[in-house]
Short mmCIF file of C-alpha atoms in Angstrom, two decimals:
data_model
loop_
_atom_site.label_atom_id
_atom_site.label_comp_id
_atom_site.label_asym_id
_atom_site.label_seq_id
_atom_site.Cartn_x
_atom_site.Cartn_y
_atom_site.Cartn_z
CA MET J 173 13.11 31.72 15.15
CA ASP J 174 16.58 30.72 15.87
CA CYS J 175 17.16 27.02 15.19
CA CYS J 176 20.38 26.77 17.17
CA SER J 177 19.55 28.10 20.45
CA PRO J 178 21.13 25.71 23.29
CA SER J 179 19.47 23.27 25.43
CA ARG J 180 20.07 24.02 29.22
CA ARG J 181 22.56 21.15 29.34
CA GLN J 182 24.51 22.27 26.74
CA ALA J 183 24.61 25.85 28.02
CA LEU J 184 25.81 24.38 31.47
CA LEU J 185 28.21 22.39 29.66
CA TRP J 186 29.46 25.32 28.37
CA ALA J 187 29.56 27.48 31.76
CA GLY J 188 31.29 24.44 33.52
CA VAL J 189 34.40 24.41 31.44
CA ALA J 190 34.18 28.02 30.88
CA ALA J 191 37.74 29.39 32.49
CA ALA J 192 37.53 32.69 34.00
CA PRO J 193 39.10 35.24 32.00
CA LEU J 194 42.38 37.18 32.90
CA ALA J 195 42.10 40.44 34.11
CA PHE J 196 44.00 43.44 32.94
CA ALA J 197 43.25 47.17 33.56
CA ALA J 198 41.56 49.29 31.13
CA ALA J 199 43.63 51.61 29.58
CA GLU J 200 44.57 52.92 25.68
CA PRO J 201 46.16 50.85 23.24
CA GLY J 202 50.30 50.37 23.89
CA ALA J 203 53.13 51.85 21.70
CA ALA J 204 55.31 49.79 19.81
CA ALA J 205 56.94 47.17 21.14
CA ALA J 206 60.47 48.74 20.51
CA ALA J 207 59.45 51.31 23.31
CA MET J 208 58.30 48.80 25.80
CA PRO J 209 60.17 47.54 28.40
CA LYS J 210 60.37 43.45 28.16
CA ASP J 211 57.98 42.80 31.20
CA ALA J 212 55.15 45.22 29.56
CA LEU J 213 55.49 42.76 26.19
CA LEU J 214 53.29 39.81 26.06
CA VAL J 215 54.78 37.34 22.83
CA THR J 216 51.79 34.61 23.23
CA ASP J 217 49.66 32.48 21.64
CA ALA J 218 52.36 30.84 19.59
CA GLU J 219 50.62 27.80 17.30
CA VAL J 220 52.11 25.21 14.73
CA VAL J 221 48.99 25.43 12.57
CA THR J 222 50.32 23.57 9.17
CA VAL J 223 52.88 20.86 8.72
CA THR J 224 52.90 19.96 5.21
CA ASP J 225 55.76 17.43 3.84
CA SER J 226 58.06 20.62 2.94
CA SER J 227 56.51 23.49 4.85
CA VAL J 228 55.34 24.88 8.26
CA VAL J 229 53.02 27.95 9.35
CA ILE J 230 53.24 28.88 12.72
CA THR J 231 51.48 32.12 14.11
CA TRP J 232 51.33 34.12 17.13
CA PHE J 233 50.36 37.49 19.04
CA THR J 234 52.21 40.48 20.70
CA GLY J 235 50.22 42.28 23.17
CA SER J 236 50.33 44.79 26.53
CA ALA J 237 50.96 43.07 29.73
CA THR J 238 49.40 46.16 30.99
CA GLN J 239 46.79 47.70 28.69
CA THR J 240 43.57 45.92 27.40
CA ASP J 241 41.31 46.38 24.06
CA ARG J 242 37.36 47.16 24.53
CA TYR J 243 37.16 43.31 25.71
CA GLY J 244 39.72 43.44 28.30
CA ALA J 245 42.08 41.36 25.79
CA PRO J 246 45.69 42.36 25.30
CA ALA J 247 46.03 45.48 23.52
CA PRO J 248 47.95 44.80 20.34
CA VAL J 249 51.36 45.93 20.14
CA PRO J 250 53.09 45.79 16.12
CA ALA J 251 56.32 44.06 16.57
CA ASP J 252 58.78 42.19 14.47
CA THR J 253 58.32 38.60 12.95
CA GLU J 254 61.34 35.99 13.27
CA LEU J 255 61.09 32.29 13.01
CA LEU J 256 64.36 29.99 14.14
CA LEU J 257 64.58 26.74 12.99
CA GLY J 258 67.01 24.07 13.98
CA GLU J 259 67.62 20.38 15.11
CA PRO J 260 65.87 19.66 18.69
CA GLY J 261 68.24 19.15 21.52
CA ASN J 262 71.07 21.12 19.72
CA PRO J 263 70.38 24.81 20.51
CA GLY J 264 73.71 25.48 18.78
CA SER J 265 72.24 24.94 15.73
CA THR J 266 69.18 27.12 15.78
CA ARG J 267 69.30 29.43 12.77
CA THR J 268 66.79 32.33 11.86
CA VAL J 269 64.72 31.08 8.59
CA TYR J 270 62.44 34.01 8.39
CA HIS J 271 62.54 37.29 9.52
CA ASP J 272 60.25 40.13 8.60
CA THR J 273 61.05 43.52 10.22
CA ALA J 274 57.19 45.17 9.27
CA PRO J 275 55.51 45.41 12.83
CA THR J 276 52.52 43.57 13.01
CA ALA J 277 50.45 42.52 16.21
CA PHE J 278 49.21 39.26 14.38
CA HIS J 279 52.35 37.38 13.25
CA HIS J 280 52.34 34.53 10.31
CA ALA J 281 55.54 32.87 9.41
CA GLU J 282 55.76 30.22 6.37
CA VAL J 283 58.54 28.50 5.65
CA HIS J 284 59.26 26.51 2.74
CA GLY J 285 61.91 24.10 2.07
CA LEU J 286 61.80 21.80 4.67
CA ASP J 287 62.95 17.76 4.39
CA PRO J 288 59.93 15.72 4.81
CA GLY J 289 59.76 13.38 7.51
CA ARG J 290 62.16 15.62 9.66
CA THR J 291 61.73 16.95 13.22
CA TYR J 292 63.02 20.14 13.51
CA ALA J 293 62.74 22.68 16.77
CA PHE J 294 61.43 26.02 16.13
CA THR J 295 61.79 29.28 18.16
CA ALA J 296 58.89 32.36 17.30
CA ARG J 297 60.15 35.34 18.51
CA SER J 298 59.17 38.99 18.52
CA ALA J 299 61.08 42.03 19.61
CA GLY J 300 63.74 39.71 21.13
CA GLN J 301 61.25 37.69 23.05
CA ASP J 302 60.19 34.19 22.48
CA ALA J 303 56.59 33.41 22.06
CA GLN J 304 54.67 31.32 24.41
CA GLN J 305 52.17 28.57 23.72
CA SER J 306 48.96 28.78 25.05
CA THR J 307 46.56 26.34 23.44
CA LEU J 308 46.52 22.67 25.14
CA GLN J 309 45.21 20.17 22.62
CA PHE J 310 43.98 16.95 23.59
CA PRO J 311 45.06 13.80 21.59
CA GLY J 312 42.41 12.85 18.79
CA THR J 313 42.26 9.53 16.75
CA GLY J 314 45.70 8.46 15.71
CA GLY J 315 47.27 10.46 17.99
CA SER J 316 48.90 13.55 17.84
CA SER J 317 52.78 14.94 17.32
CA ASP J 318 51.82 18.27 19.14
CA ALA J 319 54.74 18.63 21.14
CA PRO J 320 56.31 22.30 22.77
CA GLY J 321 59.11 23.80 20.58
CA VAL J 322 58.85 21.16 17.77
CA PHE J 323 57.11 19.91 14.84
CA THR J 324 57.69 16.81 12.31
CA THR J 325 57.22 17.52 8.99
CA LEU J 326 54.67 15.06 6.43
CA GLN J 327 55.73 12.14 4.16
CA PRO J 328 54.65 13.29 1.01
CA PRO J 329 51.80 10.80 -0.54
CA PRO J 330 52.99 8.57 -3.31
CA GLY J 331 52.56 9.13 -6.90
CA ARG J 332 51.82 11.67 -9.29
CA TYR J 333 50.62 15.47 -7.97
CA LEU J 334 46.67 15.82 -9.82
CA PHE J 335 44.59 18.66 -8.06
CA THR J 336 44.23 20.65 -4.68
CA LEU J 337 40.37 20.76 -3.04
CA ALA J 338 39.61 23.51 -0.44
CA LEU J 339 37.28 22.46 2.29
CA SER J 340 35.68 24.89 3.89
CA ASN J 341 32.24 25.64 5.87
CA ASP J 342 30.40 28.00 7.94
CA LEU J 343 30.92 31.20 6.59
CA HIS J 344 27.72 32.61 8.38
CA MET J 345 27.33 35.88 6.01
CA GLY J 346 25.00 38.31 7.46
CA GLU J 347 26.49 37.80 11.11
CA GLN J 348 27.17 40.53 13.40
CA THR J 349 28.28 38.85 16.77
CA ALA J 350 30.52 36.28 17.29
CA GLY J 351 30.42 33.63 20.12
CA ILE J 352 26.51 33.89 21.72
CA ILE J 353 25.07 30.96 22.86
CA THR J 354 22.05 31.98 23.78
CA GLY J 355 20.35 35.82 24.82
CA ASN J 356 23.56 37.62 25.58
CA TRP J 357 25.88 34.97 26.97
CA PRO J 358 28.60 34.42 27.13
CA PRO J 359 30.25 37.69 26.26
CA ALA J 360 30.82 37.85 22.58
CA PHE J 361 32.57 39.89 19.34
CA GLN J 362 31.82 42.45 17.15
CA GLN J 363 33.76 44.12 14.35
CA ASP J 364 35.72 47.44 15.00
CA PRO J 365 33.19 50.52 13.75
CA GLY J 366 34.35 51.35 10.15
CA LEU J 367 35.43 48.09 9.26
CA PRO J 368 33.92 45.39 6.61
CA PRO J 369 31.42 43.34 8.35
CA TYR J 370 33.73 40.17 9.50
CA PRO J 371 32.41 37.55 7.11
CA GLU J 372 32.79 39.15 4.29
CA VAL J 373 36.56 39.66 5.46
CA MET J 374 37.32 36.33 6.33
CA LEU J 375 35.38 34.96 2.94
CA GLU J 376 37.20 37.44 0.85
CA ALA J 377 40.66 36.40 2.66
CA LEU J 378 40.07 32.90 1.87
CA LEU J 379 39.00 33.54 -1.89
CA ASP J 380 41.94 35.55 -2.30
CA ASP J 381 44.07 32.53 -0.42
CA LEU J 382 43.07 30.03 -2.68
CA ARG J 383 44.07 31.98 -5.71
CA LYS J 384 47.38 32.28 -4.88
CA PRO J 385 49.93 29.54 -6.15
CA ASP J 386 51.56 28.46 -2.79
CA ARG J 387 47.56 27.52 -2.25
CA GLY J 388 46.81 26.73 -5.75
CA ALA J 389 43.03 25.33 -5.13
CA GLU J 390 41.31 24.28 -8.51
CA VAL J 391 38.25 23.24 -6.36
CA LEU J 392 36.26 24.88 -3.25
CA LEU J 393 33.44 23.03 -1.59
CA VAL J 394 31.43 24.79 1.11
CA ALA J 395 30.06 22.30 3.67
CA GLY J 396 26.95 24.44 4.84
CA ASP J 397 26.03 27.81 6.88
CA LEU J 398 26.83 30.10 3.95
CA THR J 399 24.62 32.18 5.98
CA SER J 400 23.81 33.55 9.16
CA GLU J 401 20.00 33.09 8.92
CA ALA J 402 19.41 32.66 5.03
CA LYS J 403 18.11 36.39 4.74
CA PRO J 404 17.93 37.33 1.12
CA GLY J 405 20.55 40.14 0.93
CA ASP J 406 23.26 37.52 2.71
CA VAL J 407 22.37 34.57 0.59
CA ALA J 408 22.74 37.08 -2.62
CA ARG J 409 26.30 38.25 -1.22
CA VAL J 410 27.54 35.05 -0.30
CA ARG J 411 26.74 33.79 -4.02
CA GLN J 412 28.21 37.14 -5.20
CA LEU J 413 31.31 36.46 -3.40
CA LEU J 414 31.56 32.83 -4.44
CA ASP J 415 30.82 33.52 -8.13
CA GLY J 416 33.41 35.77 -7.88
CA TRP J 417 36.11 33.45 -7.22
CA GLY J 418 34.36 30.53 -9.80
CA THR J 419 31.66 28.78 -11.35
CA LEU J 420 28.72 26.92 -9.16
CA GLY J 421 28.97 23.58 -10.13
CA THR J 422 32.54 23.62 -11.81
CA ASP J 423 34.46 25.61 -9.60
CA TYR J 424 32.96 25.58 -6.26
CA PHE J 425 30.16 23.63 -4.68
CA VAL J 426 27.88 24.17 -1.72
CA ALA J 427 25.73 22.11 0.81
CA ARG J 428 22.90 23.31 2.80
CA GLY J 429 23.88 24.08 6.99
CA ASN J 430 21.33 24.15 9.36
CA HIS J 431 21.28 28.31 9.51
CA ASP J 432 20.92 28.12 5.63
CA ARG J 433 17.10 26.43 6.10
CA PRO J 434 13.91 27.52 5.04
CA HIS J 435 12.31 30.10 7.94
CA VAL J 436 9.62 32.06 8.97
CA GLY J 437 8.47 35.47 8.99
CA ALA J 438 8.54 38.69 7.05
CA ASP J 439 12.05 38.97 6.39
CA TYR J 440 11.44 35.27 4.11
CA ALA J 441 7.95 36.04 3.06
CA ALA J 442 8.81 37.21 -0.76
CA CYS J 443 10.74 33.76 -1.69
CA THR J 444 9.54 30.52 -2.44
CA PRO J 445 7.50 28.50 -0.17
CA ILE J 446 8.39 24.98 0.39
CA PRO J 447 5.53 22.60 -0.09
CA TYR J 448 5.14 20.56 2.93
CA ALA J 449 5.73 23.42 5.15
CA THR J 450 4.04 26.49 3.33
CA ASP J 451 4.99 28.86 6.43
CA HIS J 452 8.37 28.34 5.46
CA HIS J 453 10.14 30.10 2.83
CA ASP J 454 13.62 28.90 1.10
CA CYS J 455 15.82 32.04 0.30
CA TRP J 456 18.61 29.95 0.26
CA GLY J 457 17.27 27.44 -2.05
CA ASP J 458 16.12 30.23 -4.52
CA VAL J 459 20.13 31.47 -4.81
CA PHE J 460 21.59 28.31 -4.78
CA PRO J 461 19.46 25.68 -6.81
CA TYR J 462 19.41 22.21 -4.39
CA PRO J 463 16.24 21.47 -2.72
CA ARG J 464 16.15 20.69 0.81
CA GLN J 465 17.06 17.21 1.58
CA THR J 466 18.40 16.40 -1.99
CA LEU J 467 21.95 15.31 -3.02
CA SER J 468 23.93 16.71 -5.59
CA VAL J 469 26.70 14.66 -7.76
CA HIS J 470 29.35 16.13 -9.55
CA GLN J 471 32.53 14.80 -11.22
CA VAL J 472 36.17 16.31 -10.90
CA GLY J 473 38.94 14.79 -12.31
CA GLY J 474 37.29 11.47 -12.00
CA LEU J 475 36.76 12.17 -8.43
CA ARG J 476 32.90 11.84 -7.63
CA ILE J 477 31.91 14.43 -5.48
CA VAL J 478 28.18 14.08 -3.14
CA GLY J 479 26.65 17.16 -1.54
CA LEU J 480 24.25 16.09 1.50
CA ASP J 481 21.71 18.26 2.76
CA THR J 482 21.53 16.89 6.48
CA THR J 483 19.41 19.69 7.52
CA THR J 484 16.27 19.47 10.06
CA LEU J 485 13.39 22.21 9.32
CA ASP J 486 13.28 24.16 12.83
CA ALA J 487 16.32 22.67 14.79
CA ALA J 488 20.44 22.90 14.80
CA GLY J 489 20.84 18.72 14.43
CA GLY J 490 20.96 16.90 11.69
CA THR J 491 19.39 14.01 9.61
CA LEU J 492 19.13 12.33 6.49
CA ASP J 493 15.01 11.88 4.74
CA ASP J 494 15.32 8.18 3.60
CA GLY J 495 14.19 9.80 0.40
CA GLN J 496 17.90 11.24 0.00
CA LEU J 497 19.25 7.92 1.42
CA ALA J 498 17.65 6.08 -1.15
CA ASP J 499 18.82 8.07 -3.70
CA LEU J 500 22.73 8.21 -2.11
CA ALA J 501 22.78 4.15 -2.03
CA ALA J 502 21.32 3.97 -5.72
CA GLU J 503 24.39 6.18 -6.70
CA LEU J 504 26.91 4.60 -4.51
CA ARG J 505 25.94 1.13 -6.28
CA ARG J 506 26.59 2.42 -9.71
CA ASP J 507 30.21 2.83 -9.27
CA LYS J 508 31.11 1.21 -5.93
CA ASP J 509 35.09 2.00 -6.76
CA ARG J 510 34.96 5.24 -8.14
CA PRO J 511 37.21 7.19 -5.66
CA THR J 512 33.95 9.02 -3.76
CA LEU J 513 33.96 12.23 -1.94
CA LEU J 514 31.09 13.41 0.34
CA PHE J 515 30.39 16.59 1.96
CA GLY J 516 27.57 17.79 4.04
CA HIS J 517 27.15 19.88 7.34
CA HIS J 518 26.57 17.54 10.35
CA PRO J 519 29.37 15.38 11.29
CA VAL J 520 28.65 11.51 11.43
CA THR J 521 30.74 9.42 13.56
CA TYR J 522 30.12 8.01 17.04
CA GLU J 523 32.98 9.98 18.10
CA SER J 524 31.96 12.95 16.89
CA ALA J 525 28.73 12.88 18.74
CA VAL J 526 30.32 12.26 21.83
CA THR J 527 33.04 14.70 22.15
CA THR J 528 30.65 17.76 20.26
CA ALA J 529 30.52 20.53 22.97
CA ALA J 530 26.64 20.77 22.61
CA GLY J 531 26.16 17.03 22.91
CA PRO J 532 25.28 14.34 20.59
CA ALA J 533 22.30 15.90 19.18
CA PHE J 534 24.01 18.93 17.74
CA ASP J 535 25.12 16.14 14.85
CA LEU J 536 23.97 13.60 12.55
CA ASP J 537 20.93 11.81 14.15
CA GLN J 538 22.51 8.69 15.17
CA THR J 539 20.34 6.43 13.50
CA LYS J 540 20.73 7.89 10.04
CA ALA J 541 24.70 8.37 10.96
CA ARG J 542 24.92 4.19 11.36
CA GLN J 543 22.80 3.88 8.12
CA LEU J 544 25.27 6.14 6.49
CA GLU J 545 28.34 4.40 7.72
CA ALA J 546 26.76 1.21 6.44
CA LEU J 547 27.00 2.28 2.74
CA TYR J 548 30.00 3.56 2.97
CA HIS J 549 31.16 0.22 3.71
CA ARG J 550 29.68 -1.34 1.09
CA THR J 551 31.19 1.23 -1.28
CA PRO J 552 35.19 0.81 -1.68
CA GLY J 553 35.51 4.00 -3.51
CA VAL J 554 34.17 6.28 -0.83
CA PHE J 555 36.96 7.77 0.96
CA LEU J 556 36.56 11.01 2.88
CA HIS J 557 33.53 12.62 4.51
CA HIS J 558 33.89 16.56 4.96
CA SER J 559 31.60 18.49 7.58
CA GLY J 560 31.56 21.49 9.18
CA HIS J 561 28.74 22.82 12.23
CA THR J 562 31.06 22.09 15.10
CA HIS J 563 33.53 25.02 14.37
CA ARG J 564 36.57 22.69 14.87
CA ASN J 565 39.49 20.69 13.39
CA LYS J 566 38.80 17.23 14.20
CA ARG J 567 39.65 13.73 12.15
CA THR J 568 37.58 10.69 13.16
CA PHE J 569 36.40 7.38 11.98
CA MET J 570 33.90 4.79 11.86
CA GLU J 571 33.60 2.00 14.70
CA GLU J 572 36.31 -0.72 13.47
CA SER J 573 37.61 0.61 10.37
CA GLN J 574 39.45 3.53 9.07
CA SER J 575 38.70 2.98 5.16
CA VAL J 576 36.89 5.87 5.49
CA GLU J 577 38.50 9.49 6.88
CA PHE J 578 35.50 11.99 8.40
CA LEU J 579 37.25 15.25 8.63
CA GLU J 580 35.60 17.85 10.60
CA VAL J 581 37.09 21.22 9.36
CA ALA J 582 37.07 24.47 11.54
CA ALA J 583 34.84 27.59 10.66
CA THR J 584 35.94 30.18 7.96
CA LYS J 585 34.62 33.15 9.75
CA GLU J 586 36.11 32.86 13.48
CA TYR J 587 39.17 31.84 14.76
CA PRO J 588 40.98 29.55 13.43
CA GLY J 589 39.64 31.28 10.29
CA GLY J 590 40.48 28.96 7.19
CA CYS J 591 40.06 26.00 5.24
CA SER J 592 41.39 23.17 4.74
CA LEU J 593 43.35 21.91 1.47
CA VAL J 594 43.35 18.65 0.18
CA ARG J 595 46.36 17.70 -2.01
CA VAL J 596 45.42 14.56 -4.23
CA PHE J 597 47.97 12.00 -5.67
CA THR J 598 47.65 9.10 -7.58
CA GLY J 599 48.94 7.54 -4.45
CA GLY J 600 46.77 8.88 -1.90
CA TYR J 601 46.72 12.54 -0.31
CA GLN J 602 47.68 15.08 1.81
CA VAL J 603 45.48 17.30 4.04
CA ASN J 604 46.31 20.58 5.64
CA PHE J 605 44.63 23.57 7.30
CA TYR J 606 45.79 27.00 6.73
CA LYS J 607 44.74 30.32 8.51
CA THR J 608 43.75 32.99 6.21
CA ARG J 609 46.22 35.46 5.87
CA ALA J 610 44.91 38.96 5.28
CA ASP J 611 45.76 41.46 7.88
CA LEU J 612 41.90 42.30 9.30
CA ALA J 613 41.04 38.26 8.87
CA ARG J 614 44.50 37.79 11.47
CA GLN J 615 43.10 40.66 13.57
CA TRP J 616 39.55 39.41 13.98
CA SER J 617 41.12 35.68 14.14
CA GLN J 618 42.76 36.73 17.56
CA ARG J 619 40.08 38.30 18.61
CA THR J 620 37.65 35.43 18.85
CA ARG J 621 39.95 33.61 20.45
CA GLY J 622 38.61 34.90 23.29
CA GLU J 623 35.22 33.35 22.64
CA TYR J 624 33.38 31.51 25.21
CA TYR J 625 35.77 32.46 28.11
CA GLY J 626 39.18 32.00 26.28
CA ILE J 627 38.32 28.37 25.88
CA TRP J 628 37.61 28.55 22.26
CA PRO J 629 41.00 27.37 20.82
CA HIS J 630 41.60 24.51 23.23
CA TYR J 631 38.10 23.16 21.54
CA THR J 632 38.44 24.37 17.93
CA LEU J 633 42.00 24.40 16.83
CA GLY J 634 42.47 20.24 17.02
CA THR J 635 45.92 18.13 17.34
CA ILE J 636 48.49 18.69 14.39
CA ALA J 637 47.31 15.30 13.57
CA ASP J 638 43.63 16.27 13.12
CA ARG J 639 44.51 19.25 10.91
CA ASN J 640 47.60 17.72 9.01
CA HIS J 641 48.00 14.23 8.17
CA THR J 642 49.23 12.08 4.73
CA VAL J 643 46.81 9.39 3.52
CA VAL J 644 48.00 6.59 1.10
CA ARG J 645 45.27 5.24 -1.34
CA ASP J 646 44.92 4.26 -4.81
CA LEU J 647 44.04 7.42 -6.77
CA SER J 648 45.29 6.56 -9.88
CA GLY J 649 42.30 6.46 -11.87
CA LEU J 650 41.68 9.95 -11.34
CA THR J 651 43.37 12.52 -13.52
CA ALA J 652 44.69 16.17 -13.16
CA LEU J 653 42.95 19.01 -13.81
CA ARG J 654 43.90 21.90 -16.34
CA PRO J 655 45.01 25.16 -14.42
CA ARG J 656 42.27 27.99 -13.54
#
């Protein structure tokens, strides 16, 4: 059974907004950029992905204007990677700050040492050509600083740095085809023969990045859909990879997503049946010891982390059982002022529901969502709720209150492919989304930009303000974590 087949309305919604794909003549992959005339080389898809108080990450792609890959997209053409920064309105101030001559078609330029709160003009360049922006973002809550050719660094949170959390979701271990809504529609994408499965490529790239000093995550939260359909081998494999990074319940924490729900059928018969629906077997729960519709509570440096199970038994949309809501209310009442971060698979807010492409029923049941928000209103320590499911970066708030940030984080397993880091200080926190950097991960992310007839980036990347922002808040009761 596929829990996530869309309704006719949802399928028509995607069809109605899908842009026609660009037409290219089929051909073999092109030669290196240096051997191509300028009008045969595309330098495109420039994105200001990450903006911190002192750094920026900009990505782009170089491809052939005349030759295509097997999906009809521009064939990759390797070239150099150059980034120039300067003062807006002063072209003479622009200087090269990053230049990697190693040829690649999937460009990733990261520069540190920038000034906080400063606006920079930028030019991303390969083979002497400026990269063009191809993704349109609509302003979200709090506005957006998106503008072609410029970005503004954030102000750092006040106080002393404490620790970094990584927020991720939608790993989909075991998935073999990306971008399908129903049946064989729309055209979808697969990994190239001979390469590792893309969910493993993307998760391994993420975990490797998080170990590096410039990311430095001490704790990882995975908000659901760890697997494609909770088959025993896939659950075991994702647990194996995560255990290679850290210890469950200490270094990393998980919540169940709709794809991780108990299933029916022969593939699941050896797993534990659930007592209230004995034809459903819980293979995910056999590996990750969290019964369905129960919460988990953890402490990290004084921060209370609560994992919620928002899954239904046989549907894509989410809910919270009365028992889990009662348990959560009791937990929050015990220490109302303790800094608290919650995570669960389904988005909560009304704004999220009405802007979700698959419709409001895809998110948390709105009656339960309002009850959850009421709990947060009564709990001053709650400041952040992390979810996945929509595969997009989006920041929303409760109606008439910005006391709690609700943060949807884009999927790890496909474009834009990464996670959000929350750097916690005594006087607040900073959120930044990062794409994964491994070569195969960048290649797969570029391929899956083409999902849903090419509209996927416009929906999933989010505005700069959605995925990069600083929040001032008193978190002085928290303590630093020891290095891993």
